[in-house]
XYZ file of N, CA and C in Angstrom:
327
model
N 111.177 49.313 -28.561
C 111.497 48.456 -29.683
C 113.012 48.420 -29.899
N 113.600 49.597 -29.973
C 115.036 49.650 -30.245
C 115.836 48.956 -29.152
N 115.456 49.147 -27.912
C 116.172 48.523 -26.799
C 116.122 47.007 -26.883
N 115.070 46.477 -27.463
C 114.925 45.020 -27.553
C 115.776 44.403 -28.652
N 116.287 45.208 -29.573
C 117.068 44.647 -30.681
C 118.529 45.078 -30.654
N 118.957 45.697 -29.559
C 120.364 46.033 -29.368
C 120.871 45.291 -28.133
N 121.864 44.423 -28.290
C 122.355 43.622 -27.161
C 122.770 44.480 -25.973
N 122.445 43.994 -24.785
C 122.878 44.643 -23.562
C 121.945 45.693 -23.013
N 121.015 46.187 -23.808
C 120.090 47.210 -23.317
C 119.031 46.609 -22.408
N 118.302 45.649 -22.920
C 117.230 45.002 -22.173
C 117.432 43.497 -22.162
N 117.823 42.958 -23.295
C 117.956 41.515 -23.460
C 119.406 41.103 -23.661
N 119.725 39.882 -23.264
C 121.031 39.303 -23.562
C 121.140 39.063 -25.064
N 122.361 38.944 -25.557
C 122.624 38.794 -26.987
C 121.845 37.646 -27.618
N 121.718 36.520 -26.934
C 121.012 35.374 -27.526
C 119.537 35.688 -27.761
N 118.922 36.457 -26.870
C 117.516 36.812 -27.024
C 117.326 37.905 -28.072
N 118.290 38.808 -28.152
C 118.259 39.821 -29.203
C 118.327 39.142 -30.561
N 119.219 38.178 -30.716
C 119.342 37.466 -31.991
C 118.058 36.717 -32.322
N 117.425 36.122 -31.336
C 116.153 35.420 -31.573
C 115.079 36.400 -32.047
N 115.004 37.572 -31.417
C 114.022 38.582 -31.818
C 114.302 39.082 -33.230
N 115.562 39.373 -33.516
C 115.918 39.866 -34.852
C 115.689 38.805 -35.916
N 115.912 37.553 -35.573
C 115.659 36.467 -36.513
C 114.183 36.432 -36.906
N 113.302 36.641 -35.952
C 111.869 36.688 -36.256
C 111.536 37.883 -37.138
N 112.140 39.023 -36.862
C 111.859 40.231 -37.626
C 112.407 40.170 -39.048
N 113.514 39.497 -39.253
C 114.127 39.517 -40.586
C 113.521 38.502 -41.542
N 112.759 37.567 -41.056
C 112.131 36.577 -41.931
C 110.670 36.948 -42.161
N 110.465 37.813 -43.134
C 109.143 38.334 -43.451
C 108.649 37.676 -44.731
N 107.415 37.221 -44.701
C 106.782 36.646 -45.886
C 106.784 37.699 -46.997
N 107.124 37.334 -48.233
C 107.180 38.305 -49.331
C 105.878 39.082 -49.549
N 104.751 38.525 -49.135
C 103.482 39.245 -49.285
C 103.267 40.266 -48.173
N 104.197 40.341 -47.224
C 104.057 41.231 -46.072
C 105.073 42.374 -46.099
N 105.394 42.876 -47.274
C 106.404 43.928 -47.374
C 105.830 45.332 -47.217
N 104.568 45.438 -46.907
C 103.959 46.749 -46.663
C 104.315 47.203 -45.243
N 103.999 48.442 -44.931
C 104.241 48.929 -43.574
C 105.602 49.584 -43.423
N 106.235 49.365 -42.284
C 107.482 50.040 -41.924
C 108.519 49.983 -43.041
N 108.725 48.850 -43.649
C 109.768 48.704 -44.655
C 109.471 49.320 -45.995
N 108.218 49.582 -46.291
C 107.858 50.028 -47.636
C 108.245 51.465 -47.932
N 108.564 52.257 -46.925
C 108.904 53.652 -47.166
C 110.388 53.955 -47.171
N 111.227 52.949 -46.942
C 112.680 53.155 -46.917
C 113.170 53.313 -48.349
N 113.881 54.405 -48.608
C 114.172 54.789 -49.983
C 115.634 54.709 -50.386
N 116.474 54.062 -49.612
C 117.892 53.977 -49.956
C 118.329 52.519 -49.977
N 119.110 52.169 -50.983
C 119.548 50.782 -51.130
C 120.497 50.334 -50.026
N 121.196 51.278 -49.388
C 122.135 50.897 -48.330
C 121.464 50.797 -46.959
N 120.150 50.970 -46.920
C 119.387 50.846 -45.680
C 118.561 49.563 -45.742
N 118.372 48.951 -44.588
C 117.623 47.695 -44.506
C 116.575 47.805 -43.412
N 115.587 46.928 -43.491
C 114.491 46.945 -42.527
C 114.240 45.537 -42.027
N 113.991 45.428 -40.742
C 113.483 44.189 -40.162
C 112.187 44.581 -39.474
N 111.097 43.915 -39.838
C 109.802 44.321 -39.293
C 108.792 43.180 -39.304
N 107.709 43.415 -38.632
C 106.558 42.515 -38.658
C 105.302 43.360 -38.779
N 104.375 42.844 -39.552
C 103.076 43.473 -39.746
C 102.008 42.563 -39.179
N 100.880 43.129 -38.873
C 99.779 42.312 -38.397
C 98.462 43.048 -38.513
N 97.391 42.315 -38.353
C 96.062 42.901 -38.389
C 95.104 41.994 -37.643
N 94.050 42.601 -37.186
C 92.995 41.858 -36.512
C 91.815 41.830 -37.473
N 91.416 40.666 -37.914
C 90.327 40.577 -38.896
C 88.965 40.840 -38.243
N 88.749 42.096 -37.899
C 87.462 42.464 -37.316
C 86.835 43.571 -38.158
N 85.699 44.021 -37.776
C 85.007 45.053 -38.540
C 85.724 46.388 -38.511
N 86.520 46.636 -37.471
C 87.218 47.914 -37.359
C 88.474 47.986 -38.218
N 89.002 46.857 -38.642
C 90.211 46.862 -39.456
C 91.405 47.433 -38.723
N 91.886 46.759 -37.706
C 93.030 47.203 -36.926
C 94.312 46.618 -37.518
N 95.264 47.488 -37.886
C 96.520 47.081 -38.514
C 97.694 47.623 -37.707
N 98.837 46.913 -37.761
C 100.052 47.420 -37.134
C 101.268 46.992 -37.945
N 102.302 47.785 -37.842
C 103.591 47.471 -38.457
C 104.662 48.020 -37.526
N 105.570 47.164 -37.079
C 106.644 47.587 -36.183
C 107.974 47.077 -36.724
N 109.011 47.850 -36.542
C 110.321 47.411 -36.993
C 111.352 48.506 -36.832
N 112.505 48.271 -37.426
C 113.571 49.259 -37.350
C 114.349 49.272 -38.650
N 115.014 50.390 -38.876
C 115.795 50.625 -40.087
C 117.260 50.670 -39.682
N 118.092 49.952 -40.431
C 119.512 49.900 -40.082
C 120.386 49.956 -41.333
N 121.649 50.283 -41.112
C 122.632 50.405 -42.199
C 123.319 49.073 -42.470
N 124.094 49.042 -43.547
C 124.855 47.843 -43.933
C 125.709 47.313 -42.787
N 126.282 48.213 -41.989
C 127.167 47.786 -40.898
C 126.404 47.286 -39.669
N 125.074 47.312 -39.738
C 124.251 46.822 -38.639
C 123.811 47.882 -37.656
N 124.321 49.109 -37.807
C 123.928 50.164 -36.870
C 122.476 50.580 -37.116
N 121.730 50.651 -36.034
C 120.310 50.971 -36.127
C 120.129 52.481 -36.204
N 119.375 52.931 -37.194
C 119.086 54.356 -37.361
C 117.865 54.766 -36.543
N 116.787 54.023 -36.673
C 115.587 54.344 -35.904
C 114.641 53.155 -35.889
N 113.746 53.172 -34.907
C 112.680 52.178 -34.796
C 111.359 52.912 -34.943
N 110.368 52.216 -35.462
C 109.069 52.858 -35.671
C 107.950 51.832 -35.519
N 106.824 52.308 -35.032
C 105.611 51.494 -34.951
C 104.470 52.311 -35.539
N 103.711 51.696 -36.414
C 102.550 52.341 -37.021
C 101.334 51.490 -36.669
N 100.323 52.128 -36.112
C 99.084 51.434 -35.768
C 97.941 52.217 -36.399
N 97.020 51.503 -37.043
C 95.876 52.153 -37.683
C 94.610 51.361 -37.413
N 93.505 52.099 -37.401
C 92.202 51.470 -37.263
C 91.248 52.184 -38.208
N 90.399 51.412 -38.866
C 89.421 51.956 -39.811
C 90.112 52.763 -40.908
N 91.030 52.138 -41.610
C 91.814 52.832 -42.626
C 91.183 52.874 -44.000
N 89.950 52.432 -44.141
C 89.281 52.498 -45.438
C 89.445 51.252 -46.271
N 89.770 50.145 -45.646
C 89.939 48.888 -46.371
C 91.393 48.459 -46.399
N 91.600 47.226 -46.794
C 92.928 46.619 -46.750
C 93.963 47.405 -47.550
N 93.724 47.631 -48.834
C 94.726 48.297 -49.667
C 94.900 49.757 -49.276
N 93.813 50.440 -48.967
C 93.912 51.846 -48.561
C 94.740 51.985 -47.285
N 94.545 51.065 -46.346
C 95.312 51.096 -45.102
C 96.791 50.858 -45.378
N 97.100 49.877 -46.211
C 98.501 49.586 -46.542
C 99.141 50.765 -47.270
N 98.396 51.418 -48.159
C 98.916 52.592 -48.864
C 99.224 53.725 -47.881
N 98.333 53.937 -46.924
C 98.553 54.973 -45.910
C 99.769 54.637 -45.061
N 99.901 53.372 -44.687
C 101.061 52.960 -43.890
C 102.354 53.159 -44.672
N 102.327 52.935 -45.985
C 103.515 53.166 -46.804
C 103.873 54.650 -46.795
N 102.879 55.515 -46.933
C 103.149 56.958 -46.899
C 103.699 57.379 -45.535
N 103.137 56.837 -44.452
C 103.641 57.155 -43.111
C 105.078 56.669 -42.931
N 105.369 55.490 -43.452
C 106.727 54.954 -43.372
C 107.707 55.842 -44.139
N 107.302 56.274 -45.331
C 108.161 57.154 -46.130
C 108.393 58.480 -45.401
N 107.351 59.007 -44.775
C 107.491 60.260 -44.017
C 108.440 60.067 -42.831
N 108.313 58.947 -42.132
C 109.222 58.659 -41.012
C 110.659 58.587 -41.511
N 110.870 57.909 -42.642
C 112.217 57.797 -43.211
C 112.774 59.181 -43.547
N 111.981 59.983 -44.252
C 112.438 61.314 -44.646
C 112.755 62.180 -43.430
N 111.926 62.078 -42.400
C 112.128 62.873 -41.192
C 113.355 62.406 -40.416
N 113.449 61.116 -40.191
C 114.547 60.584 -39.380
C 115.890 60.666 -40.097
N 115.885 60.527 -41.405
C 117.130 60.550 -42.169
C 117.396 61.930 -42.780
N 116.513 62.892 -42.514
C 116.659 64.271 -42.987
C 116.812 64.333 -44.504
N 115.915 63.653 -45.202
C 115.941 63.661 -46.664
C 114.666 64.298 -47.185
N 114.667 64.611 -48.457
C 113.456 65.062 -49.144
C 113.394 64.339 -50.465
N 112.191 64.194 -50.978
C 112.030 63.505 -52.272
C 112.378 64.415 -53.413
């Protein structure tokens, strides 16, 4: 994930910008997942969430966290299946995102 959003690693700059453009335009109803656990105002998230409307309830959230200057701190992907329903799954993903943030940024609540 991280290699795809940093120019020169895997993709040329124009393709990196296209990918980041897709990640940064998130529907306001889709703020759950990777971005919901970031706890600092100077940090930003670009991510996409998705789900498969089947009986198993498969959900995913992928994205990365970056600073004001654009430097990427970390990338994360969360995948869940059978999370106990829509809201319960989103709540769990928020807790996982917060844990990833605390771990990667070495913070505590």
